[in-house]
Coordinates of C-alpha atoms in Angstrom, one line a residue:
Chain R
M18 CA 74.9 156.7 139.3
S19 CA 74.0 153.4 138.0
T20 CA 73.6 152.7 134.1
I21 CA 72.5 149.2 134.5
S22 CA 69.2 149.4 135.6
R23 CA 68.4 146.1 137.9
D24 CA 65.5 145.2 135.3
E25 CA 68.3 144.6 132.5
V26 CA 70.3 142.4 135.0
A27 CA 67.7 140.2 135.1
R28 CA 67.0 140.6 131.7
V29 CA 70.4 139.8 130.1
A30 CA 70.5 137.5 133.1
A31 CA 67.3 135.8 132.3
L32 CA 68.0 135.3 127.6
A33 CA 71.8 133.7 129.3
R34 CA 69.3 131.1 131.5
I35 CA 71.1 132.2 134.7
D36 CA 69.0 132.2 138.2
L37 CA 69.2 135.0 139.6
R38 CA 68.0 135.4 143.7
E39 CA 67.2 139.7 144.2
D40 CA 70.1 140.6 146.3
E41 CA 72.4 138.6 144.0
V42 CA 70.7 141.2 140.9
D43 CA 71.4 143.9 142.7
R44 CA 75.9 142.8 143.1
L45 CA 75.9 142.6 139.8
A46 CA 74.2 146.0 138.9
G47 CA 76.7 147.6 140.7
E48 CA 79.5 145.2 139.4
L49 CA 78.4 144.9 136.2
D50 CA 78.6 149.3 136.2
V51 CA 81.6 149.4 136.7
I52 CA 83.1 147.4 134.5
V53 CA 80.8 149.3 131.9
D54 CA 82.8 152.2 133.2
S55 CA 86.1 150.8 132.9
I56 CA 85.3 150.7 129.3
A57 CA 83.9 154.1 128.6
R58 CA 87.6 154.9 129.7
V59 CA 89.8 152.6 127.0
N60 CA 86.3 154.0 124.2
E61 CA 88.1 157.9 125.4
V62 CA 91.0 156.6 125.1
A63 CA 91.3 154.5 121.5
T64 CA 90.9 156.3 118.3
P65 CA 89.0 155.2 115.5
D66 CA 92.5 154.3 113.6
V67 CA 92.3 151.8 116.2
P68 CA 91.4 148.5 115.9
A69 CA 89.1 146.7 117.4
T70 CA 90.8 143.7 119.4
S71 CA 88.7 140.1 119.5
H72 CA 92.2 138.4 120.2
P73 CA 95.3 139.1 122.5
L74 CA 97.5 137.7 119.9
P75 CA 98.9 138.6 116.4
M76 CA 97.9 136.3 115.2
T77 CA 95.3 135.5 111.9
N78 CA 94.3 132.0 109.5
V79 CA 95.0 129.2 111.7
F80 CA 93.5 126.8 109.9
R81 CA 93.1 123.2 110.0
E82 CA 94.2 120.2 106.7
D83 CA 89.9 118.6 105.6
V84 CA 91.2 115.4 106.9
P85 CA 88.1 113.6 109.0
V86 CA 89.9 111.9 112.5
P87 CA 87.9 108.8 114.3
A88 CA 84.5 110.4 115.5
L89 CA 84.1 109.7 119.7
P90 CA 82.1 105.7 120.3
V91 CA 78.8 106.5 120.2
A92 CA 78.5 105.0 123.7
D93 CA 80.9 108.2 125.1
V94 CA 78.5 110.4 123.3
L95 CA 75.5 109.1 124.4
A96 CA 77.2 109.0 128.7
A97 CA 77.2 112.3 129.0
A98 CA 73.1 112.3 127.9
P99 CA 70.6 112.3 130.4
D100 CA 68.7 110.1 129.1
A101 CA 68.9 108.4 125.4
Q102 CA 67.3 106.8 123.2
D103 CA 67.7 105.0 119.5
G104 CA 71.8 106.8 119.4
R105 CA 70.4 110.4 120.4
F106 CA 69.6 112.8 123.1
A107 CA 67.0 112.5 124.5
V108 CA 65.7 116.0 125.4
P109 CA 62.1 117.4 127.1
Q110 CA 59.5 119.0 125.5
I111 CA 60.6 122.2 123.5
L112 CA 58.2 124.8 124.8
G113 CA 57.1 128.4 123.1
E114 CA 57.1 127.4 119.7
E115 CA 54.7 126.8 116.7
Chain A
M23 CA 41.7 126.0 104.5
T24 CA 42.2 123.2 106.3
T25 CA 39.8 122.0 108.8
Q26 CA 41.4 121.4 111.7
S27 CA 41.6 123.7 114.0
T28 CA 43.9 126.6 114.8
T29 CA 43.2 130.8 116.0
T30 CA 45.1 132.0 113.8
T31 CA 42.9 131.3 110.9
A32 CA 40.4 133.3 112.1
S33 CA 41.3 136.3 111.9
T34 CA 43.3 136.2 109.4
P35 CA 41.1 137.9 105.8
R36 CA 40.6 135.7 103.5
L37 CA 43.0 135.5 100.2
V38 CA 43.2 137.7 97.1
P39 CA 43.5 135.7 94.2
Y40 CA 47.4 135.9 92.9
D41 CA 46.9 138.2 89.5
D42 CA 44.5 140.7 91.6
A43 CA 46.9 141.3 94.6
V44 CA 49.8 142.0 92.8
R45 CA 47.8 144.6 90.4
R46 CA 47.4 146.3 93.4
Y47 CA 50.1 146.0 95.4
D48 CA 54.0 145.6 94.6
P49 CA 56.1 142.0 96.1
V50 CA 59.4 143.3 97.5
L51 CA 61.7 140.2 98.1
G52 CA 64.4 138.7 100.3
I53 CA 66.0 135.8 100.2
E54 CA 68.2 133.5 102.6
V55 CA 69.7 130.6 100.6
H56 CA 72.5 128.3 103.4
V57 CA 74.6 125.5 102.0
E58 CA 76.1 123.0 103.4
L59 CA 79.3 122.4 101.5
G60 CA 80.4 119.8 100.6
T61 CA 83.8 119.1 102.5
R62 CA 85.0 116.0 104.7
T63 CA 85.5 117.3 107.8
K64 CA 83.3 119.3 110.4
M65 CA 83.6 123.9 109.9
F66 CA 86.0 124.4 113.6
C67 CA 86.4 120.1 114.1
A68 CA 87.6 116.6 112.4
A69 CA 84.2 114.7 112.4
E70 CA 83.8 113.1 109.0
V71 CA 80.5 114.3 107.8
S72 CA 79.0 111.7 104.9
F73 CA 75.1 111.2 105.0
G74 CA 72.6 108.7 106.9
A75 CA 75.3 107.5 109.5
D76 CA 73.7 106.6 112.3
P77 CA 73.2 109.2 114.7
N78 CA 76.2 110.9 116.8
T79 CA 79.0 108.7 115.1
Q80 CA 80.1 111.6 113.8
T81 CA 81.0 113.6 116.6
T82 CA 84.2 115.2 118.0
P83 CA 84.6 117.2 121.5
V84 CA 84.2 120.2 119.7
S85 CA 80.9 119.6 117.5
L86 CA 79.1 118.2 121.6
G87 CA 80.2 121.9 123.2
L88 CA 82.5 119.9 125.4
P89 CA 84.4 122.4 128.0
G90 CA 87.0 122.9 127.2
A91 CA 86.7 121.6 123.3
L92 CA 88.5 124.1 121.1
P93 CA 87.6 124.7 117.9
V94 CA 90.1 125.5 114.6
V95 CA 88.2 126.5 111.4
N96 CA 88.0 123.8 108.4
G97 CA 90.4 126.1 105.2
T98 CA 88.5 123.9 102.5
A99 CA 85.7 125.8 103.9
V100 CA 87.0 129.3 103.9
E101 CA 88.3 128.4 99.9
Y102 CA 84.9 127.7 99.4
A103 CA 82.9 129.9 100.7
I104 CA 85.6 131.9 98.9
R105 CA 85.1 130.6 96.2
I106 CA 80.8 130.4 96.5
G107 CA 81.8 134.7 96.9
L108 CA 83.5 134.6 93.9
A109 CA 80.6 133.5 92.2
L110 CA 78.2 135.4 93.1
N111 CA 81.3 138.5 92.0
C112 CA 80.7 139.3 95.5
Q113 CA 84.2 141.5 97.4
I114 CA 86.1 139.1 99.6
A115 CA 87.3 140.3 102.8
E116 CA 90.4 141.3 103.8
S117 CA 89.6 140.2 107.2
C118 CA 87.0 138.7 108.7
R119 CA 86.3 137.2 112.3
F120 CA 83.4 134.6 113.4
A121 CA 81.1 135.5 116.0
R122 CA 79.0 133.8 118.9
K123 CA 75.4 134.2 117.4
N124 CA 73.8 132.8 121.2
Y125 CA 70.5 131.1 122.0
F126 CA 69.6 127.7 123.7
Y127 CA 68.0 125.4 121.9
P128 CA 68.8 121.6 121.7
D129 CA 70.3 121.0 118.6
V130 CA 73.2 123.3 119.1
P131 CA 75.3 121.8 122.1
K132 CA 77.4 125.3 122.7
N133 CA 74.5 127.2 123.3
F134 CA 75.5 129.0 120.9
Q135 CA 75.8 129.2 117.0
T136 CA 79.3 130.4 115.8
S137 CA 78.6 132.4 112.3
Q138 CA 80.1 135.7 111.3
Y139 CA 78.2 139.3 112.2
D140 CA 79.2 141.9 111.6
E141 CA 82.6 141.1 109.1
P142 CA 81.3 138.4 106.7
I143 CA 83.9 136.9 104.1
A144 CA 82.3 137.9 101.1
F145 CA 79.3 140.7 100.3
D146 CA 78.2 143.6 97.4
G147 CA 78.0 141.0 95.3
W148 CA 75.0 139.8 92.5
L149 CA 73.6 137.4 90.2
D150 CA 71.5 137.5 86.6
V151 CA 68.8 135.1 87.7
E152 CA 67.2 133.8 83.5
L153 CA 63.1 133.0 84.4
E154 CA 62.5 130.7 81.7
D155 CA 61.4 132.7 78.7
G156 CA 64.3 134.2 79.0
T157 CA 64.1 137.6 80.9
V158 CA 67.1 138.6 83.5
H159 CA 66.9 139.8 86.4
R160 CA 69.5 141.4 88.4
V161 CA 69.8 140.1 92.0
E162 CA 71.7 141.9 94.4
I163 CA 74.1 140.2 96.7
E164 CA 74.3 141.3 100.5
R165 CA 76.8 139.1 101.7
A166 CA 77.9 135.7 102.4
H167 CA 79.2 134.4 105.3
M168 CA 80.2 130.8 107.0
E169 CA 79.2 129.5 109.6
E170 CA 77.7 125.8 111.1
D171 CA 74.9 124.4 111.3
A172 CA 72.8 122.7 114.0
G173 CA 72.2 119.2 114.7
K174 CA 69.4 117.7 113.9
N175 CA 65.6 116.9 116.2
T176 CA 62.9 115.0 116.1
H177 CA 59.9 115.1 117.6
V178 CA 58.3 111.9 119.1
G179 CA 54.9 112.0 120.5
G180 CA 51.9 114.8 118.8
S181 CA 51.2 115.1 115.2
A182 CA 53.4 114.1 112.5
G183 CA 56.8 114.6 114.2
R184 CA 55.9 118.6 114.5
I185 CA 57.2 120.5 117.1
H186 CA 53.7 121.3 118.5
G187 CA 52.7 119.0 121.4
A188 CA 55.2 116.3 121.2
E189 CA 56.2 115.1 124.5
Y190 CA 59.9 114.6 124.0
S191 CA 62.8 115.1 121.3
L192 CA 64.9 113.1 120.1
V193 CA 68.4 114.7 118.6
D194 CA 71.3 113.8 116.7
Y195 CA 74.2 116.2 116.0
N196 CA 76.2 114.7 113.2
R197 CA 74.6 117.3 111.9
A198 CA 76.3 119.9 113.8
G199 CA 79.1 121.8 112.8
I200 CA 78.5 120.9 109.1
P201 CA 79.7 123.8 107.3
L202 CA 77.1 126.3 105.9
V203 CA 77.5 129.1 103.6
E204 CA 74.4 131.5 104.6
I205 CA 74.0 134.1 100.9
V206 CA 71.7 137.7 101.8
T207 CA 70.3 139.3 99.3
R208 CA 69.4 143.0 99.1
P209 CA 66.2 143.8 98.8
I210 CA 64.9 142.1 95.4
E211 CA 62.8 144.7 93.7
G212 CA 61.2 145.3 90.3
A213 CA 59.6 141.5 89.1
G214 CA 56.1 142.6 89.5
E215 CA 53.8 139.8 89.1
R216 CA 56.9 137.4 88.0
A217 CA 58.1 137.7 92.3
P218 CA 57.8 133.8 92.5
E219 CA 59.2 133.0 89.3
V220 CA 62.2 135.3 90.1
A221 CA 62.4 134.0 93.6
R222 CA 62.8 130.4 92.3
A223 CA 65.0 130.9 89.5
Y224 CA 67.5 132.0 92.2
V225 CA 67.2 130.0 94.0
Q226 CA 67.9 127.1 91.2
A227 CA 70.7 129.8 89.8
L228 CA 72.8 129.5 93.0
R229 CA 71.7 125.2 93.4
D230 CA 73.6 124.7 89.9
I231 CA 76.3 127.6 90.2
F232 CA 77.1 125.2 93.9
R233 CA 77.4 121.9 92.3
V234 CA 79.5 123.3 89.2
L235 CA 82.2 124.9 91.9
D236 CA 82.0 121.7 93.2
V237 CA 81.4 123.4 96.8
S238 CA 78.3 120.9 97.1
E239 CA 75.5 118.5 96.4
A240 CA 73.9 121.0 96.4
R241 CA 70.8 118.3 96.7
M242 CA 67.6 120.2 97.9
E243 CA 66.2 117.2 99.0
R244 CA 68.7 116.4 101.6
G245 CA 68.5 120.1 102.3
N246 CA 72.1 120.6 101.2
V247 CA 70.8 123.8 100.0
R248 CA 67.6 125.7 102.3
A249 CA 65.9 128.7 101.8
D250 CA 64.7 131.1 103.8
V251 CA 61.9 134.2 102.5
N252 CA 61.5 137.0 102.8
L253 CA 58.3 139.4 101.4
S254 CA 56.8 142.7 101.7
L255 CA 54.4 144.6 100.2
R256 CA 53.4 148.3 99.2
P257 CA 50.8 149.7 97.1
T258 CA 53.7 151.0 94.4
P259 CA 57.2 150.5 93.8
E260 CA 58.1 154.3 94.5
S261 CA 56.5 153.0 98.1
P262 CA 58.8 152.4 101.5
L263 CA 58.9 149.3 101.7
G264 CA 56.2 147.1 103.9
T265 CA 56.2 145.2 106.1
R266 CA 57.9 140.8 105.4
T267 CA 57.4 138.3 107.1
E268 CA 60.1 135.5 106.5
T269 CA 58.7 131.7 105.9
K270 CA 62.0 129.6 107.2
N271 CA 62.8 126.7 105.6
V272 CA 61.4 126.1 102.2
N273 CA 63.3 122.6 100.7
S274 CA 62.6 123.2 97.4
F275 CA 62.5 125.4 93.8
R276 CA 58.6 125.0 93.5
S277 CA 58.0 125.7 97.0
V278 CA 59.7 129.1 97.1
E279 CA 57.1 130.1 94.1
R280 CA 53.9 128.8 96.4
A281 CA 55.4 130.2 99.6
V282 CA 56.4 133.3 97.7
R283 CA 52.8 133.9 95.9
Y284 CA 50.8 132.5 99.2
E285 CA 52.5 135.3 101.5
V286 CA 51.3 138.0 98.2
S287 CA 48.2 136.4 98.9
R288 CA 47.9 136.1 102.2
Q289 CA 49.4 140.3 102.9
A290 CA 47.2 141.5 100.4
A291 CA 44.3 140.5 102.1
I292 CA 45.4 142.4 105.4
L293 CA 46.0 145.0 104.3
D294 CA 43.1 145.2 102.0
A295 CA 40.9 145.0 105.3
G296 CA 43.0 147.9 106.7
Q297 CA 45.4 146.1 109.4
T298 CA 49.3 145.8 109.1
V299 CA 51.2 142.5 108.7
I300 CA 52.6 141.8 111.9
Q301 CA 56.8 141.5 111.0
E302 CA 57.8 137.4 112.5
T303 CA 58.6 134.0 111.0
R304 CA 56.8 132.3 109.3
H305 CA 56.2 127.8 108.5
F306 CA 55.4 127.1 105.0
H307 CA 53.2 123.9 104.6
E308 CA 54.0 121.2 101.9
E309 CA 50.5 119.6 101.8
D310 CA 48.7 122.8 101.2
G311 CA 50.9 125.1 99.8
S312 CA 50.7 127.3 102.7
T313 CA 52.7 129.3 105.5
S314 CA 51.7 129.8 109.0
P315 CA 53.1 132.2 112.3
G316 CA 56.6 130.8 113.2
R317 CA 57.8 131.2 116.3
V318 CA 56.9 134.4 118.8
K319 CA 60.0 134.9 121.1
S320 CA 60.5 138.9 122.1
D321 CA 63.9 138.6 122.5
A322 CA 64.2 136.9 119.4
E323 CA 66.6 138.8 118.3
D324 CA 68.5 139.1 120.7
Y325 CA 71.4 136.6 119.9
R326 CA 74.0 139.0 122.7
Y327 CA 76.8 138.5 119.6
F328 CA 80.1 139.3 120.6
P329 CA 83.7 138.4 118.5
E330 CA 84.3 134.4 118.6
P331 CA 87.6 134.4 121.3
D332 CA 88.6 131.2 120.4
L333 CA 89.6 131.9 116.9
V334 CA 92.4 133.5 115.6
P335 CA 90.9 136.3 112.2
V336 CA 90.3 135.2 108.8
A337 CA 92.3 137.5 106.5
P338 CA 93.2 135.9 102.7
S339 CA 95.8 137.1 101.3
R340 CA 95.1 139.1 97.7
E341 CA 97.6 136.5 96.4
W342 CA 95.1 133.5 97.5
V343 CA 91.7 135.2 96.5
E344 CA 93.1 135.2 92.9
E345 CA 94.2 132.1 92.7
I346 CA 90.4 130.8 93.4
R347 CA 90.1 133.8 91.2
A348 CA 91.9 131.6 88.0
T349 CA 90.9 128.5 88.8
L350 CA 87.0 129.3 89.0
P351 CA 85.0 126.8 86.4
E352 CA 82.5 128.6 83.8
L353 CA 79.5 129.6 85.8
P354 CA 75.9 128.0 84.5
Q355 CA 74.7 131.3 82.6
A356 CA 78.2 131.9 81.2
R357 CA 78.1 128.2 80.1
R358 CA 74.5 128.5 78.4
R359 CA 74.9 131.2 76.4
R360 CA 78.4 129.6 74.5
L361 CA 76.4 126.8 73.8
H362 CA 73.7 128.0 72.1
D363 CA 76.3 130.2 70.5
E364 CA 78.1 127.5 69.7
W365 CA 75.1 124.9 68.5
G366 CA 73.2 128.1 66.8
F367 CA 70.4 127.7 68.3
A368 CA 67.0 129.7 68.1
D369 CA 66.3 131.3 71.4
A370 CA 63.0 129.9 71.9
E371 CA 64.7 126.1 70.7
M372 CA 67.8 127.2 73.3
R373 CA 65.0 128.0 76.1
D374 CA 63.1 124.6 75.5
V375 CA 66.5 123.0 76.2
V376 CA 67.6 124.2 79.0
N377 CA 64.6 123.6 80.4
A378 CA 63.9 120.7 79.4
G379 CA 66.8 119.9 81.0
A380 CA 68.3 118.5 77.9
L381 CA 71.8 121.1 77.9
D382 CA 74.4 118.5 79.0
L383 CA 72.9 115.3 77.2
I384 CA 73.3 117.8 73.9
E385 CA 76.5 118.4 74.8
S386 CA 77.6 115.5 75.6
T387 CA 76.1 113.8 71.8
V388 CA 77.3 116.9 69.7
A389 CA 81.0 115.6 72.0
A390 CA 79.5 111.5 70.2
G391 CA 80.3 112.8 67.5
A392 CA 75.9 114.4 66.0
T393 CA 76.5 118.0 64.6
A394 CA 73.9 120.2 67.5
A395 CA 71.5 120.2 65.7
A396 CA 71.1 116.5 65.1
A397 CA 71.8 116.1 68.6
R398 CA 68.6 118.4 69.7
K399 CA 66.2 116.7 66.8
W400 CA 66.6 113.4 68.4
W401 CA 66.2 113.9 72.0
M402 CA 63.7 117.6 72.1
G403 CA 62.1 114.7 69.5
E404 CA 61.6 111.0 70.2
L405 CA 63.0 111.1 73.0
A406 CA 61.8 113.9 75.3
R407 CA 58.4 112.5 73.4
R408 CA 58.9 108.9 75.4
A409 CA 60.4 110.7 77.9
K410 CA 56.7 112.5 78.6
Q411 CA 55.1 108.9 77.8
D412 CA 57.4 107.7 80.6
E413 CA 56.8 109.8 82.3
V414 CA 60.9 110.1 83.3
E415 CA 63.1 112.7 83.4
L416 CA 65.5 113.2 79.7
A417 CA 68.5 112.3 81.9
E418 CA 66.7 109.4 83.7
L419 CA 66.0 106.7 79.9
A420 CA 68.2 103.9 79.9
I421 CA 70.6 105.9 77.1
T422 CA 72.9 107.4 77.0
P423 CA 74.4 110.5 75.1
G424 CA 76.8 108.3 73.3
Q425 CA 74.3 105.9 72.0
I426 CA 73.1 108.8 70.2
G427 CA 76.0 110.1 68.8
E428 CA 76.2 106.3 67.7
L429 CA 73.1 106.2 65.8
Q430 CA 72.9 109.5 64.4
Q431 CA 76.7 108.2 62.2
L432 CA 74.0 105.1 61.6
V433 CA 72.2 107.4 59.5
D434 CA 75.1 109.7 57.9
A435 CA 76.6 106.9 56.9
G436 CA 73.6 105.8 55.1
R437 CA 72.7 102.1 56.7
I438 CA 69.8 103.1 58.6
N439 CA 67.2 106.0 57.8
D440 CA 65.4 108.1 60.3
K441 CA 62.5 105.7 60.5
I442 CA 64.4 102.7 61.2
A443 CA 66.5 104.3 63.9
R444 CA 63.2 105.1 66.0
Q445 CA 63.2 101.0 66.5
V446 CA 67.3 101.1 66.7
L447 CA 66.0 103.4 70.0
D448 CA 63.1 100.8 70.9
G449 CA 65.9 98.0 70.8
V450 CA 68.4 100.1 73.0
L451 CA 66.4 101.8 75.2
A452 CA 65.0 98.0 75.7
G453 CA 68.2 97.4 76.7
E454 CA 69.5 95.4 73.5
G455 CA 73.1 96.8 74.0
D456 CA 74.4 99.6 71.7
P457 CA 73.0 100.8 68.9
E458 CA 75.6 99.2 66.1
Q459 CA 74.7 95.7 68.1
V460 CA 71.2 96.5 67.7
V461 CA 71.2 97.5 64.1
V462 CA 73.7 94.2 63.1
A463 CA 70.4 91.7 65.4
R464 CA 67.3 93.2 64.3
G465 CA 68.9 92.6 60.5
L466 CA 68.4 97.1 60.1
E467 CA 70.9 97.4 58.1
I468 CA 69.6 99.6 54.9
V469 CA 69.2 96.8 51.4
S470 CA 72.9 99.3 49.9
D471 CA 73.1 95.9 47.4
D472 CA 70.8 97.4 43.9
G473 CA 70.4 93.9 43.4
P474 CA 67.2 92.8 45.9
L475 CA 65.5 96.6 45.1
L476 CA 65.7 96.8 40.6
A477 CA 63.7 93.6 42.2
A478 CA 61.5 94.9 44.0
I479 CA 61.3 98.2 41.7
D480 CA 60.6 96.4 38.4
E481 CA 58.1 94.3 40.5
A482 CA 56.3 97.9 41.4
L483 CA 57.2 99.5 38.3
A484 CA 55.0 96.4 37.0
A485 CA 52.2 97.0 38.8
Q486 CA 51.6 100.1 38.2
P487 CA 52.1 100.7 34.4
D488 CA 49.4 103.7 34.6
I489 CA 52.1 105.7 36.4
V490 CA 54.8 104.6 34.6
A491 CA 53.5 106.0 31.1
K492 CA 52.9 109.2 33.3
V493 CA 56.4 109.3 34.1
R494 CA 57.8 109.3 30.7
A495 CA 54.8 111.7 29.6
G496 CA 57.5 113.6 31.0
N497 CA 55.5 114.2 34.9
Q498 CA 57.6 112.8 37.5
G499 CA 54.9 113.6 40.1
P500 CA 52.9 110.4 40.5
V501 CA 56.3 109.1 41.0
G502 CA 56.3 108.6 44.5
A503 CA 53.4 106.0 44.1
I504 CA 56.4 103.6 42.9
I505 CA 58.8 104.7 46.0
G506 CA 56.2 104.2 47.9
A507 CA 55.7 100.3 47.3
V508 CA 59.5 100.0 47.2
M509 CA 59.8 101.4 50.2
K510 CA 56.7 98.8 51.8
T511 CA 58.1 96.0 49.8
T512 CA 61.4 96.2 51.7
R513 CA 60.3 96.8 54.3
G514 CA 61.6 100.7 55.3
Q515 CA 65.2 99.8 54.8
A516 CA 65.7 100.8 51.4
D517 CA 67.0 104.0 50.9
A518 CA 64.6 106.5 50.0
K519 CA 67.0 108.6 47.4
R520 CA 68.9 105.7 46.2
V521 CA 65.4 103.7 45.7
R522 CA 64.1 107.6 43.6
E523 CA 66.9 107.3 41.8
L524 CA 67.2 103.8 40.3
V525 CA 63.3 104.0 39.5
L526 CA 63.8 106.8 37.8
E527 CA 66.8 105.5 35.5
R528 CA 64.9 102.2 35.0
I529 CA 61.6 103.8 33.9
G530 CA 63.3 106.2 32.0
G531 CA 65.7 103.9 30.5

């Protein structure tokens, strides 16, 4: 009763830029099935008057004052860049556009 | 249209002339406007925001998407979003969430944009948009939601900084994380042939509102306000909606108008040829006003949205919303209507004033003591002429509303007349100081002492005895010739009314 096909796993993996081997696709299809089944069970219990939860803490309106803090030094910022030029991150040719 | 070879032009039928296209098809618009909020810091971190900073000098671990960084919402940005929502007659959500919009692109360092998806902060609003001739078109607002801007890519190599053919790209994350509000309309129907004007007027009205709300500098040329323009055609207003295209990042009022016109002409040609319009994003080209297909990505619509787990919901209390509503300033359209009433201008006069960008100038001139009629006369007459001559905006002339107010007071006090006032304008515009200073420095004050005037009058009377005789015989018609001679002798500095009185007195006596 697999509801998640191998194709779907491959597609989602591609969307998330995750390179999966064939055997991983098989394994994940099975594991995702278990997860989807579990959530389906929650759905059976949850009635429309139970609001969807996106956060476990019953908190709202956690705001920050609009006051600047010092920025990271550029040298530190670019230290994480594989390549940089003129204070900017250099990235490979962006393909598949236009 | 251009000589460059693209694969798309070959398959695209020729454009249908605009007037012909709108005679046979009904255009439907949809507009998405992004506005960068003018907060001091970013949406989810306290990195400072200022225009023109060196690349990557305004980032924090959050705006760079470094591992473990946690976002915190900028409360001022939420307040600004509510202000915008209220100004657009929207409902404000009692509770709303942020969501992750997942996609991979170098200017989005986290690999997702934090946005709002199914729970926008504001929804179900409207805005009445006024066209240049005074026609009002109501635009319904579907939603206004909060999100963050992306970084800025600079493409190196290839032609003219375009992605296409670029060897590599350079990314500056200063803009990444700047708060944005995106305002989405419902389909805008019923504009007919005026769709391009409605689109332009809508974006312009939003820009004016952002400014008066003080939520953004709203400078189009800096990309503070960016529009995506959706357009579709259908045979008649009763037909179902046609397939739409979305022209992205149209960043000036004029471009908005041109992009709509172009898409109407292009889509009409496709439909005329019995083909179907492809639903796609398109790019606008400033050089020739055309659009071309944007990226085609099979999974482009699959952003795998899900609620942002690192942020708690935003639940603006009704008290807070009402507090914000109470502090909303007078909005541009209401202000225009109020001033129209106060000034008593004719409809056409008022439209000319608005279209000439003279509203603020006249309001300030009135505040400086001039009547509305006098203020309008100067700004829409002599000054408009000079601005046109110098090819500048009225507001760019080297003269202030305060100076025009002072000039008019000099006229009202009888110290100069309208003709001399033009010479005073010359002086002020030439940087010689305020009107009073120019009058004194140039010796332009009207001769108010009757002595020199009488001498000039006597001289004129002696020179034209035939006219004197006619006037004495009861025919006042030719008296203008005497007055003209006196004005000439006094180089226009005499008060013509006083001259007339004195002349008649002299002849009569």
